[in-house]
Amino acid sequence: MSNTHPILTAQALGFQWPTLDPFLFCVHHNDHYPPGNGQLGPAASLAGRQIGQDFSQKDGWSMYHGEQVPGFPAHPHRGFETVTIARSGLIDHSDSLGAAARFGQGDVQWLTAGRGIVHSEMFPLLHKDAPNPCELFQIWLNLPAARKMAAPHFTMFWGKDIPALKADGVEVSVVAGALDGAEKPLAPPPESWAAQRDADVAIWTLKLAPGARFTLPAATGQGTRRMLYFFAGASLQVGGHLVNQHAALELDAGAAVDLLNGDTPAECLLLQGRPIAEPVAQYGPFVMNTQAEIQQAFSDYQRTRFGGWPWGSDAPTHGDVSRSRFARHPQGTDTVPD
C-alpha cells in the first residue's frame, strides 16, 4: 500500500549524488570551458590546478584527470555498466575493445563493463573562438552476480533516436523504461539489469517550463525504488510538497506523483529500478559481490589489462572540429547520427 507522503527521503545534492540499488553512482558534470587552444585543451592558464586530479571547478570548470585535454584517461572497470548522457559539448571515447566514439548533444553511451574493460573519456574543446560548455550525467548501473562476468558490450544511442514526450511545457527524454506517450524505448545492452523484464529500470530526464505540470506514473514492478533528482530551477512541488532547494528525493514508486514547477525553468533526472538485492563489494572501478572477487579483479587486470590498450595514448582524442560525431563499433563498423 502506498505511503501517503510521496517523498520518503530528501538529501542535498553534492558532487556525487546519492543512489538506490540497482544504481551505484551518479554524477552531474557541468563545466563552462573557455575557448580551446587549438590542441583541444583550454586556452587558459592551468596554474593553481592539481593537474591529474583537478576537481576544483576553478573558473567554472575542471581538468579532472586530464593533463592537456580535460577528461578521464584510460581506466578499467569490472562488474557494472556506465550510462553516460551527454547533454552539451562532446566526449571522445576509446576502449580496449577497439571501439571509439565522439558523441554529445543529447547522445547516450551505454557501456557494459562485465568481466572487464578499459576506456577513456576525454572532453575535446573544439571551438577556438567561443566557449566550450560541457554537461553530462554519468550513471553506474550494477550487474547481478550471474552477469558480472559477461562479455563487455559497447552501445550508442544517438540523441535523435531516443524517445521523448513533449507536451504542455514538459519534455521527458526516455533513455530507458517505457513511458506512455513516448515511443518504445531503445533496447538496453543484452546483459544489462535493465534488459530483464521485471527489473523496471527507468532513466529519464525531465524539463519543465515555468508553471508546468507533469504526473510521474506509478512504477509497475514489485519492490521498485525511485529517486528523483531536482537539480535545476528555483522550486518544485512534489505531490503537493514544496521543494525549494536542489535535492535527491526518494519517492514512493508505487504511487503516481504530481509535479508542479515554480516560476523558473526546472530540470530533473529520474532513476528507478527493482533492487538487485545482492551484496556489493566495491573498490574504485571494480564492483563485485565479495572482497575475494575484488582481489581477483585486480589480479586479472594486472595480468591481462582486460585485453590491452590499442591506442597510442592513455588520453586519445578524435581530431579537430572537422571530425563530427561518430561511433566505431568493435566489429569495425561505423555509425553516425545523421
mmCIF file of C-alpha atoms in Angstrom:
data_model
loop_
_atom_site.group_PDB
_atom_site.id
_atom_site.type_symbol
_atom_site.label_atom_id
_atom_site.label_comp_id
_atom_site.label_asym_id
_atom_site.label_seq_id
_atom_site.Cartn_x
_atom_site.Cartn_y
_atom_site.Cartn_z
ATOM 1 C CA MET A 1 0.000 0.000 0.000
ATOM 2 C CA SER A 2 1.367 3.427 -0.962
ATOM 3 C CA ASN A 3 2.722 5.835 1.611
ATOM 4 C CA THR A 4 0.533 8.926 1.981
ATOM 5 C CA HIS A 5 3.613 11.164 1.740
ATOM 6 C CA PRO A 6 5.228 10.697 -1.693
ATOM 7 C CA ILE A 7 8.702 11.861 -0.558
ATOM 8 C CA LEU A 8 10.277 9.119 1.534
ATOM 9 C CA THR A 9 13.671 10.800 1.997
ATOM 10 C CA ALA A 10 15.363 14.016 0.844
ATOM 11 C CA GLN A 11 19.107 14.657 0.605
ATOM 12 C CA ALA A 12 21.022 17.712 -0.582
ATOM 13 C CA LEU A 13 22.953 17.353 -3.826
ATOM 14 C CA GLY A 14 26.755 17.389 -3.640
ATOM 15 C CA PHE A 15 29.288 16.458 -6.298
ATOM 16 C CA GLN A 16 28.377 12.754 -6.140
ATOM 17 C CA TRP A 17 24.640 12.172 -5.889
ATOM 18 C CA PRO A 18 23.148 9.508 -3.601
ATOM 19 C CA THR A 19 21.745 6.440 -5.363
ATOM 20 C CA LEU A 20 19.485 3.475 -4.711
ATOM 21 C CA ASP A 21 20.046 -0.177 -5.677
ATOM 22 C CA PRO A 22 20.373 -1.122 -8.578
ATOM 23 C CA PHE A 23 22.278 2.142 -9.195
ATOM 24 C CA LEU A 24 25.742 2.607 -7.712
ATOM 25 C CA PHE A 25 26.872 6.110 -8.658
ATOM 26 C CA CYS A 26 25.567 9.281 -10.278
ATOM 27 C CA VAL A 27 27.448 12.478 -11.010
ATOM 28 C CA HIS A 28 26.479 15.607 -12.922
ATOM 29 C CA HIS A 29 29.366 17.313 -14.703
ATOM 30 C CA ASN A 30 28.557 20.858 -15.826
ATOM 31 C CA ASP A 31 31.723 22.608 -16.958
ATOM 32 C CA HIS A 32 31.893 26.043 -18.567
ATOM 33 C CA TYR A 33 35.103 25.521 -20.507
ATOM 34 C CA PRO A 34 36.778 28.538 -22.177
ATOM 35 C CA PRO A 35 37.764 28.662 -25.857
ATOM 36 C CA GLY A 36 40.159 25.947 -26.956
ATOM 37 C CA ASN A 37 43.866 26.338 -27.611
ATOM 38 C CA GLY A 38 43.967 24.521 -30.954
ATOM 39 C CA GLN A 39 45.174 21.289 -29.326
ATOM 40 C CA LEU A 40 41.720 20.508 -27.835
ATOM 41 C CA GLY A 41 42.698 21.862 -24.427
ATOM 42 C CA PRO A 42 41.707 25.144 -22.744
ATOM 43 C CA ALA A 43 43.211 28.441 -23.898
ATOM 44 C CA ALA A 44 43.737 29.391 -20.266
ATOM 45 C CA SER A 45 46.395 29.066 -17.616
ATOM 46 C CA LEU A 46 46.368 25.812 -15.647
ATOM 47 C CA ALA A 47 48.218 27.415 -12.749
ATOM 48 C CA GLY A 48 46.706 26.676 -9.371
ATOM 49 C CA ARG A 49 45.186 23.394 -10.500
ATOM 50 C CA GLN A 50 46.277 19.966 -9.309
ATOM 51 C CA ILE A 51 46.845 18.589 -12.777
ATOM 52 C CA GLY A 52 45.966 14.923 -12.998
ATOM 53 C CA GLN A 53 43.496 15.318 -10.120
ATOM 54 C CA ASP A 54 41.721 18.602 -10.753
ATOM 55 C CA PHE A 55 38.128 18.644 -9.493
ATOM 56 C CA SER A 56 38.415 22.262 -8.361
ATOM 57 C CA GLN A 57 35.756 23.898 -10.580
ATOM 58 C CA LYS A 58 38.084 26.894 -10.633
ATOM 59 C CA ASP A 59 36.592 29.482 -13.007
ATOM 60 C CA GLY A 60 33.646 27.108 -13.508
ATOM 61 C CA TRP A 61 35.496 24.103 -14.921
ATOM 62 C CA SER A 62 37.837 21.235 -14.053
ATOM 63 C CA MET A 63 40.507 19.248 -15.894
ATOM 64 C CA TYR A 64 39.615 16.094 -13.882
ATOM 65 C CA HIS A 65 42.335 13.510 -14.609
ATOM 66 C CA GLY A 66 43.313 15.106 -17.921
ATOM 67 C CA GLU A 67 46.686 16.800 -18.259
ATOM 68 C CA GLN A 68 46.272 18.673 -21.558
ATOM 69 C CA VAL A 69 42.690 17.883 -22.540
ATOM 70 C CA PRO A 70 40.067 17.670 -19.777
ATOM 71 C CA GLY A 71 38.524 14.309 -19.036
ATOM 72 C CA PHE A 72 39.287 10.838 -17.796
ATOM 73 C CA PRO A 73 42.212 8.999 -19.451
ATOM 74 C CA ALA A 74 42.330 5.202 -19.674
ATOM 75 C CA HIS A 75 40.977 3.397 -16.591
ATOM 76 C CA PRO A 76 39.477 -0.070 -16.009
ATOM 77 C CA HIS A 77 36.026 -1.244 -14.910
ATOM 78 C CA ARG A 78 34.541 -4.608 -13.984
ATOM 79 C CA GLY A 79 31.150 -5.783 -12.730
ATOM 80 C CA PHE A 80 28.730 -2.981 -13.710
ATOM 81 C CA GLU A 81 27.650 -0.627 -16.503
ATOM 82 C CA THR A 82 28.239 3.048 -17.232
ATOM 83 C CA VAL A 83 25.451 5.125 -18.758
ATOM 84 C CA THR A 84 26.722 8.494 -19.991
ATOM 85 C CA ILE A 85 24.122 11.097 -21.003
ATOM 86 C CA ALA A 86 25.942 13.837 -22.926
ATOM 87 C CA ARG A 87 23.726 16.930 -22.814
ATOM 88 C CA SER A 88 26.111 19.507 -24.310
ATOM 89 C CA GLY A 89 29.689 19.528 -25.514
ATOM 90 C CA LEU A 90 31.439 16.439 -26.809
ATOM 91 C CA ILE A 91 33.035 13.311 -25.367
ATOM 92 C CA ASP A 92 35.778 11.348 -27.134
ATOM 93 C CA HIS A 93 35.511 7.700 -26.086
ATOM 94 C CA SER A 94 38.109 4.964 -26.699
ATOM 95 C CA ASP A 95 38.238 1.480 -25.195
ATOM 96 C CA SER A 96 40.048 -1.830 -25.035
ATOM 97 C CA LEU A 97 37.523 -3.444 -27.386
ATOM 98 C CA GLY A 98 38.789 -1.131 -30.112
ATOM 99 C CA ALA A 99 35.561 0.881 -30.032
ATOM 100 C CA ALA A 100 35.691 4.653 -30.369
ATOM 101 C CA ALA A 101 33.152 7.446 -30.458
ATOM 102 C CA ARG A 102 32.705 11.182 -30.458
ATOM 103 C CA PHE A 103 29.276 11.917 -29.025
ATOM 104 C CA GLY A 104 27.272 14.710 -27.427
ATOM 105 C CA GLN A 105 24.225 16.936 -27.960
ATOM 106 C CA GLY A 106 21.821 14.528 -26.270
ATOM 107 C CA ASP A 107 23.535 11.261 -27.221
ATOM 108 C CA VAL A 108 23.883 8.433 -24.704
ATOM 109 C CA GLN A 109 26.609 5.835 -24.429
ATOM 110 C CA TRP A 110 25.805 2.640 -22.520
ATOM 111 C CA LEU A 111 28.831 0.510 -21.743
ATOM 112 C CA THR A 112 28.632 -2.922 -20.130
ATOM 113 C CA ALA A 113 31.982 -3.447 -18.407
ATOM 114 C CA GLY A 114 31.144 -7.036 -17.477
ATOM 115 C CA ARG A 115 34.280 -9.102 -16.928
ATOM 116 C CA GLY A 116 36.487 -6.154 -17.733
ATOM 117 C CA ILE A 117 37.043 -3.185 -19.984
ATOM 118 C CA VAL A 118 39.408 -0.205 -20.126
ATOM 119 C CA HIS A 119 38.096 3.073 -21.519
ATOM 120 C CA SER A 120 38.913 6.747 -21.690
ATOM 121 C CA GLU A 121 36.509 9.690 -21.809
ATOM 122 C CA MET A 122 38.048 12.956 -22.936
ATOM 123 C CA PHE A 123 36.297 16.320 -23.418
ATOM 124 C CA PRO A 124 37.814 17.962 -26.542
ATOM 125 C CA LEU A 125 37.484 21.744 -26.655
ATOM 126 C CA LEU A 126 36.976 22.179 -30.379
ATOM 127 C CA HIS A 127 35.999 25.850 -30.601
ATOM 128 C CA LYS A 128 38.862 28.326 -30.522
ATOM 129 C CA ASP A 129 36.711 31.446 -30.843
ATOM 130 C CA ALA A 130 33.899 30.597 -28.407
ATOM 131 C CA PRO A 131 33.386 28.865 -25.058
ATOM 132 C CA ASN A 132 33.105 25.058 -24.962
ATOM 133 C CA PRO A 133 30.389 24.185 -22.410
ATOM 134 C CA CYS A 134 30.181 20.503 -21.491
ATOM 135 C CA GLU A 135 27.367 18.943 -19.466
ATOM 136 C CA LEU A 136 26.784 15.259 -18.815
ATOM 137 C CA PHE A 137 25.500 12.688 -16.380
ATOM 138 C CA GLN A 138 27.462 9.556 -15.652
ATOM 139 C CA ILE A 139 25.444 6.814 -14.013
ATOM 140 C CA TRP A 140 26.671 3.426 -12.822
ATOM 141 C CA LEU A 141 24.133 0.610 -13.015
ATOM 142 C CA ASN A 142 25.019 -2.588 -11.174
ATOM 143 C CA LEU A 143 25.072 -6.047 -12.741
ATOM 144 C CA PRO A 144 23.724 -9.068 -10.853
ATOM 145 C CA ALA A 145 26.225 -11.741 -9.824
ATOM 146 C CA ALA A 146 25.132 -14.035 -12.658
ATOM 147 C CA ARG A 147 26.116 -11.388 -15.247
ATOM 148 C CA LYS A 148 29.122 -9.664 -13.697
ATOM 149 C CA MET A 149 31.496 -11.670 -15.892
ATOM 150 C CA ALA A 150 29.522 -11.138 -19.097
ATOM 151 C CA ALA A 151 31.394 -10.083 -22.220
ATOM 152 C CA PRO A 152 31.899 -6.300 -22.409
ATOM 153 C CA HIS A 153 29.453 -4.533 -24.709
ATOM 154 C CA PHE A 154 29.514 -1.083 -26.366
ATOM 155 C CA THR A 155 26.200 0.635 -27.189
ATOM 156 C CA MET A 156 25.459 4.098 -28.613
ATOM 157 C CA PHE A 157 22.075 5.825 -28.556
ATOM 158 C CA TRP A 158 22.057 8.855 -30.843
ATOM 159 C CA GLY A 159 20.032 11.717 -29.424
ATOM 160 C CA LYS A 160 17.620 11.848 -32.362
ATOM 161 C CA ASP A 161 16.649 8.203 -31.756
ATOM 162 C CA ILE A 162 15.930 8.497 -28.020
ATOM 163 C CA PRO A 163 12.172 8.590 -27.389
ATOM 164 C CA ALA A 164 10.777 11.772 -25.891
ATOM 165 C CA LEU A 165 7.457 13.022 -24.599
ATOM 166 C CA LYS A 166 6.790 16.703 -25.316
ATOM 167 C CA ALA A 167 3.558 18.355 -24.193
ATOM 168 C CA ASP A 168 2.300 21.362 -22.235
ATOM 169 C CA GLY A 169 5.683 22.778 -21.293
ATOM 170 C CA VAL A 170 7.162 19.389 -20.358
ATOM 171 C CA GLU A 171 9.858 17.400 -22.146
ATOM 172 C CA VAL A 172 10.825 13.923 -20.940
ATOM 173 C CA SER A 173 13.748 12.112 -22.584
ATOM 174 C CA VAL A 174 13.354 8.358 -22.146
ATOM 175 C CA VAL A 175 16.776 6.685 -22.062
ATOM 176 C CA ALA A 176 15.313 3.525 -20.519
ATOM 177 C CA GLY A 177 11.910 2.436 -19.261
ATOM 178 C CA ALA A 178 8.614 2.781 -21.121
ATOM 179 C CA LEU A 179 6.551 5.950 -20.687
ATOM 180 C CA ASP A 180 3.011 6.380 -22.002
ATOM 181 C CA GLY A 181 3.012 8.982 -24.748
ATOM 182 C CA ALA A 182 6.593 8.297 -25.832
ATOM 183 C CA GLU A 183 7.747 5.766 -28.397
ATOM 184 C CA LYS A 184 9.074 2.391 -27.302
ATOM 185 C CA PRO A 185 12.461 2.831 -25.580
ATOM 186 C CA LEU A 186 15.650 1.673 -27.267
ATOM 187 C CA ALA A 187 16.908 -1.760 -26.254
ATOM 188 C CA PRO A 188 19.482 -1.721 -23.444
ATOM 189 C CA PRO A 189 22.570 -3.944 -23.742
ATOM 190 C CA PRO A 190 21.633 -7.637 -23.650
ATOM 191 C CA GLU A 191 23.245 -8.458 -20.282
ATOM 192 C CA SER A 192 22.033 -5.304 -18.536
ATOM 193 C CA TRP A 193 19.782 -5.449 -15.478
ATOM 194 C CA ALA A 194 17.650 -3.006 -17.495
ATOM 195 C CA ALA A 195 17.127 -5.751 -20.108
ATOM 196 C CA GLN A 196 15.461 -8.049 -17.572
ATOM 197 C CA ARG A 197 11.699 -7.957 -17.993
ATOM 198 C CA ASP A 198 10.839 -7.457 -14.326
ATOM 199 C CA ALA A 199 13.708 -5.098 -13.413
ATOM 200 C CA ASP A 200 11.535 -1.997 -14.026
ATOM 201 C CA VAL A 201 14.565 0.191 -14.767
ATOM 202 C CA ALA A 202 13.866 3.746 -15.896
ATOM 203 C CA ILE A 203 16.294 6.554 -16.728
ATOM 204 C CA TRP A 204 14.503 9.777 -17.677
ATOM 205 C CA THR A 205 15.463 13.434 -17.851
ATOM 206 C CA LEU A 206 12.702 15.999 -17.391
ATOM 207 C CA LYS A 207 12.500 19.656 -18.380
ATOM 208 C CA LEU A 208 9.584 21.729 -17.063
ATOM 209 C CA ALA A 209 8.700 25.225 -18.207
ATOM 210 C CA PRO A 210 7.585 27.740 -15.566
ATOM 211 C CA GLY A 211 4.249 26.639 -14.129
ATOM 212 C CA ALA A 212 4.286 23.308 -15.996
ATOM 213 C CA ARG A 213 2.682 20.202 -14.515
ATOM 214 C CA PHE A 214 3.566 16.556 -15.023
ATOM 215 C CA THR A 215 2.468 13.356 -13.336
ATOM 216 C CA LEU A 216 5.103 10.690 -12.768
ATOM 217 C CA PRO A 217 3.230 7.436 -13.340
ATOM 218 C CA ALA A 218 3.385 4.739 -10.685
ATOM 219 C CA ALA A 219 6.076 2.135 -11.282
ATOM 220 C CA THR A 220 4.808 -1.213 -12.498
ATOM 221 C CA GLY A 221 7.303 -3.507 -10.780
ATOM 222 C CA GLN A 222 7.135 -5.128 -7.381
ATOM 223 C CA GLY A 223 9.638 -3.591 -4.970
ATOM 224 C CA THR A 224 10.766 -0.869 -7.391
ATOM 225 C CA ARG A 225 12.603 2.080 -5.839
ATOM 226 C CA ARG A 226 12.700 5.534 -7.385
ATOM 227 C CA MET A 227 14.926 8.590 -6.960
ATOM 228 C CA LEU A 228 14.064 11.978 -8.440
ATOM 229 C CA TYR A 229 16.953 14.456 -8.618
ATOM 230 C CA PHE A 230 15.758 18.081 -8.730
ATOM 231 C CA PHE A 231 18.926 19.805 -9.958
ATOM 232 C CA ALA A 232 17.896 22.955 -11.837
ATOM 233 C CA GLY A 233 15.221 25.523 -11.055
ATOM 234 C CA ALA A 234 14.084 27.549 -8.063
ATOM 235 C CA SER A 235 11.287 25.404 -6.646
ATOM 236 C CA LEU A 236 9.182 22.346 -7.406
ATOM 237 C CA GLN A 237 6.052 20.990 -5.804
ATOM 238 C CA VAL A 238 6.236 17.207 -5.499
ATOM 239 C CA GLY A 239 2.946 15.605 -4.591
ATOM 240 C CA GLY A 240 1.854 18.932 -3.118
ATOM 241 C CA HIS A 241 5.016 19.334 -1.008
ATOM 242 C CA LEU A 242 7.233 22.320 -1.791
ATOM 243 C CA VAL A 243 10.897 21.587 -2.541
ATOM 244 C CA ASN A 244 12.869 24.825 -2.692
ATOM 245 C CA GLN A 245 16.428 23.518 -2.856
ATOM 246 C CA HIS A 246 18.125 21.080 -5.178
ATOM 247 C CA ALA A 247 17.802 17.603 -3.728
ATOM 248 C CA ALA A 248 17.723 13.845 -4.273
ATOM 249 C CA LEU A 249 14.194 12.778 -3.420
ATOM 250 C CA GLU A 250 13.366 9.130 -2.859
ATOM 251 C CA LEU A 251 9.740 8.800 -3.919
ATOM 252 C CA ASP A 252 7.101 6.193 -3.230
ATOM 253 C CA ALA A 253 7.468 4.314 -6.539
ATOM 254 C CA GLY A 254 4.088 2.643 -6.126
ATOM 255 C CA ALA A 255 2.178 5.915 -6.386
ATOM 256 C CA ALA A 256 1.659 8.407 -9.185
ATOM 257 C CA VAL A 257 3.198 11.727 -8.131
ATOM 258 C CA ASP A 258 2.219 15.156 -9.438
ATOM 259 C CA LEU A 259 4.979 17.670 -10.182
ATOM 260 C CA LEU A 260 4.206 21.375 -10.381
ATOM 261 C CA ASN A 261 7.029 23.683 -11.345
ATOM 262 C CA GLY A 262 7.627 27.138 -9.913
ATOM 263 C CA ASP A 263 8.408 30.389 -11.724
ATOM 264 C CA THR A 264 11.649 29.415 -13.472
ATOM 265 C CA PRO A 265 12.552 26.504 -15.788
ATOM 266 C CA ALA A 266 13.312 23.316 -13.862
ATOM 267 C CA GLU A 267 15.086 20.076 -14.642
ATOM 268 C CA CYS A 268 15.119 16.657 -13.008
ATOM 269 C CA LEU A 269 16.719 13.272 -13.514
ATOM 270 C CA LEU A 270 14.774 10.139 -12.582
ATOM 271 C CA LEU A 271 16.421 6.797 -11.799
ATOM 272 C CA GLN A 272 14.349 3.801 -10.810
ATOM 273 C CA GLY A 273 14.581 0.031 -10.729
ATOM 274 C CA ARG A 274 13.873 -3.094 -8.781
ATOM 275 C CA PRO A 275 16.833 -3.655 -6.436
ATOM 276 C CA ILE A 276 19.251 -6.443 -7.314
ATOM 277 C CA ALA A 277 19.471 -7.035 -3.558
ATOM 278 C CA GLU A 278 22.857 -8.746 -3.537
ATOM 279 C CA PRO A 279 25.980 -7.940 -1.523
ATOM 280 C CA VAL A 280 28.101 -5.152 -3.023
ATOM 281 C CA ALA A 281 31.888 -5.161 -2.702
ATOM 282 C CA GLN A 282 33.443 -2.129 -4.354
ATOM 283 C CA TYR A 283 36.956 -0.844 -4.652
ATOM 284 C CA GLY A 284 37.383 2.064 -7.041
ATOM 285 C CA PRO A 285 36.486 0.947 -10.568
ATOM 286 C CA PHE A 286 35.554 -2.641 -9.639
ATOM 287 C CA VAL A 287 32.152 -3.659 -8.244
ATOM 288 C CA MET A 288 31.675 -7.305 -7.307
ATOM 289 C CA ASN A 289 29.875 -9.300 -4.599
ATOM 290 C CA THR A 290 32.799 -10.311 -2.363
ATOM 291 C CA GLN A 291 36.223 -8.974 -1.381
ATOM 292 C CA ALA A 292 37.797 -12.107 -2.872
ATOM 293 C CA GLU A 293 36.252 -11.166 -6.235
ATOM 294 C CA ILE A 294 37.671 -7.653 -5.897
ATOM 295 C CA GLN A 295 41.137 -9.104 -5.302
ATOM 296 C CA GLN A 296 40.639 -11.339 -8.336
ATOM 297 C CA ALA A 297 39.677 -8.314 -10.421
ATOM 298 C CA PHE A 298 42.941 -6.568 -9.520
ATOM 299 C CA SER A 299 44.898 -9.726 -10.284
ATOM 300 C CA ASP A 300 43.168 -10.214 -13.634
ATOM 301 C CA TYR A 301 43.690 -6.599 -14.618
ATOM 302 C CA GLN A 302 47.395 -6.706 -13.742
ATOM 303 C CA ARG A 303 47.762 -9.915 -15.745
ATOM 304 C CA THR A 304 45.603 -9.204 -18.816
ATOM 305 C CA ARG A 305 44.935 -5.442 -18.839
ATOM 306 C CA PHE A 306 41.421 -6.551 -19.820
ATOM 307 C CA GLY A 307 42.513 -7.117 -23.385
ATOM 308 C CA GLY A 308 45.168 -4.437 -23.683
ATOM 309 C CA TRP A 309 45.060 -0.884 -24.934
ATOM 310 C CA PRO A 310 45.132 -0.472 -28.730
ATOM 311 C CA TRP A 311 45.644 3.313 -28.636
ATOM 312 C CA GLY A 312 48.871 5.284 -28.815
ATOM 313 C CA SER A 313 47.950 7.446 -25.821
ATOM 314 C CA ASP A 314 46.198 7.000 -22.492
ATOM 315 C CA ALA A 315 44.080 10.028 -23.409
ATOM 316 C CA PRO A 316 43.261 9.650 -27.122
ATOM 317 C CA THR A 317 41.119 12.217 -28.924
ATOM 318 C CA HIS A 318 39.486 12.036 -32.321
ATOM 319 C CA GLY A 319 40.616 15.063 -34.253
ATOM 320 C CA ASP A 320 39.704 18.710 -34.582
ATOM 321 C CA VAL A 321 36.410 20.415 -35.360
ATOM 322 C CA SER A 322 36.317 18.798 -38.814
ATOM 323 C CA ARG A 323 35.602 15.404 -37.189
ATOM 324 C CA SER A 324 31.920 15.233 -36.324
ATOM 325 C CA ARG A 325 30.052 12.778 -34.104
ATOM 326 C CA PHE A 326 30.545 9.104 -34.909
ATOM 327 C CA ALA A 327 30.798 5.672 -33.335
ATOM 328 C CA ARG A 328 33.184 2.911 -34.391
ATOM 329 C CA HIS A 329 31.971 -0.400 -33.024
ATOM 330 C CA PRO A 330 34.249 -3.287 -32.014
ATOM 331 C CA GLN A 331 33.337 -5.133 -35.222
ATOM 332 C CA GLY A 332 34.798 -2.212 -37.194
ATOM 333 C CA THR A 333 31.506 -0.765 -38.430
ATOM 334 C CA ASP A 334 30.930 2.972 -38.174
ATOM 335 C CA THR A 335 27.652 4.712 -37.402
ATOM 336 C CA VAL A 336 26.823 8.414 -37.425
ATOM 337 C CA PRO A 337 23.790 10.262 -36.063
ATOM 338 C CA ASP A 338 22.529 11.683 -39.379
#
